[in-house]
Amino acid sequence: MIGHVWPEPNTTAAGERILQLIQLFQAENHQVVFVSAASETKHSANLTELGIQTSFINLNDPAFDRLISELEPDIVIFDRFMVEEQFGWRVTENCPEAIRILNTEDLHSLREYRETCFKKDQTFSAPAWLQQDKTKREIASIYRSDLTLLTSSFEEKILLEALKIASELLLHLPFMYALPEKQTITGWPTFSERVDFVTYGNGKHTPNIDSFEYLKTTIWPLIRKALPEAKLHVYGAYFSQHLIQMNDPSNGFLVHGWEQDLASAVQSARVLLAPLRFGAGIKGKLTFAMGHGTPSVTTAIGAEGMHADFPWAGEIEDTPELFSQKAIALYQDEQQWRQQQQNGLIILKSIYSREQGTKRFMDKLLLIRNSLKAHRAGNFIGALLRHQTMAATKYMGKWIAEKNKNS
């Protein structure tokens, strides 16, 4: 596994996703090696304690070629398309028989273009998204890979319909959880034992930053007016001074920042709020809330690609007025609240089961392994993109390596 960053499962959904993939392969008796060119942080998981061999690597460094040749992996996972751009051609040259898998987390180009549209007050359209340079880079990475993992069913659909990418190259593999047991569920705080609202997210992620600001300026005042005793607790890592200064105890808007025991914080709240106005992928905060019995109120973007045809585990509204009204109603109606809690358990069991996800992934890998030559032959665009006339990233990398060597 070649990481864009070292996984931080306690601060980001992406970090939790990487850890889930690592544990999946370990459970299937695979030896896992994790490498990254990024620096570790205080929140990085200790992979060595988990039995994972790790190594720091450098960009544009032929030492990686020697490392990958010595390891001779059967499978190489690139965490996000930027990593595949840097290292995909090196893996292809040194380990041509290794299955190359792109883990998207979300479609970065989709998230960034949606943010651009939001800030410019423009309507998003798939044809316009496809014209963006980053979209072309990300799609090229998908074609160069043997398989691409997508967490969101919406993103799988848009790739299949807007780009006609062969379904054999894609696998919808959302987050994978051990489902809460009956004893755990019965031990959850009840409706009457819970109080206040909660929201959380990584402070480096722009969709989260916007949702916090949106809550503070627009949505929370509407909720607070109807529920003057209620409070909103805001948690997350890497909060900037701007976010910290949003703390306003007099109006029940409490910015806590990093919280080690996030499970208790979410489980003690009655409703989670996530008014996301742009973004992509699926939202770990919402599945986390389901796994702790906390209904949520979010937007169409927030719930996108997350619940198939099942009723949402809370409410979905886009206007601040309706969002606030639904949050207030859910906070006060125990019967409705209980039903939404059950909806969350149904969604988790139907879509996010670790057992089901593992089987689908392993079956897909076995199918590709047993027909790798035919699988690649059917991906002509991928072969075209790996041809030397299209390999700009490869030769740029070689040029930088020579330049570094000479200096």
Tab-separated table of C-alpha atoms in Angstrom, residues 37 57-65 85-87 89-90 392-405:
chain	number	residue	atom	x	y	z
A	37	ALA	CA	6.558	9.808	1.104
A	57	ILE	CA	10.033	6.572	0.451
A	58	ASN	CA	10.955	9.606	-1.611
A	59	LEU	CA	9.305	11.015	-4.702
A	60	ASN	CA	11.186	10.691	-7.996
A	61	ASP	CA	13.733	8.342	-6.423
A	62	PRO	CA	14.821	5.102	-8.155
A	63	ALA	CA	15.377	3.596	-4.694
A	64	PHE	CA	11.659	2.807	-4.818
A	65	ASP	CA	12.327	0.560	-7.826
A	85	GLU	CA	0.718	9.132	-11.058
A	86	GLN	CA	3.985	9.135	-9.122
A	87	PHE	CA	4.506	5.418	-8.608
A	89	TRP	CA	4.663	3.390	-13.859
A	90	ARG	CA	7.426	2.229	-11.523
A	392	ALA	CA	4.565	12.311	-19.310
A	393	THR	CA	4.632	11.620	-15.564
A	394	LYS	CA	7.118	8.783	-16.041
A	395	TYR	CA	9.618	10.829	-18.013
A	396	MET	CA	9.162	13.877	-15.819
A	397	GLY	CA	9.980	11.658	-12.850
A	398	LYS	CA	13.079	10.289	-14.590
A	399	TRP	CA	14.217	13.805	-15.487
A	400	ILE	CA	13.801	15.009	-11.901
A	401	ALA	CA	15.689	11.971	-10.612
A	402	GLU	CA	18.612	12.691	-12.943
A	403	LYS	CA	18.540	16.360	-12.036
A	404	ASN	CA	18.646	15.496	-8.335
A	405	LYS	CA	21.483	13.041	-8.888
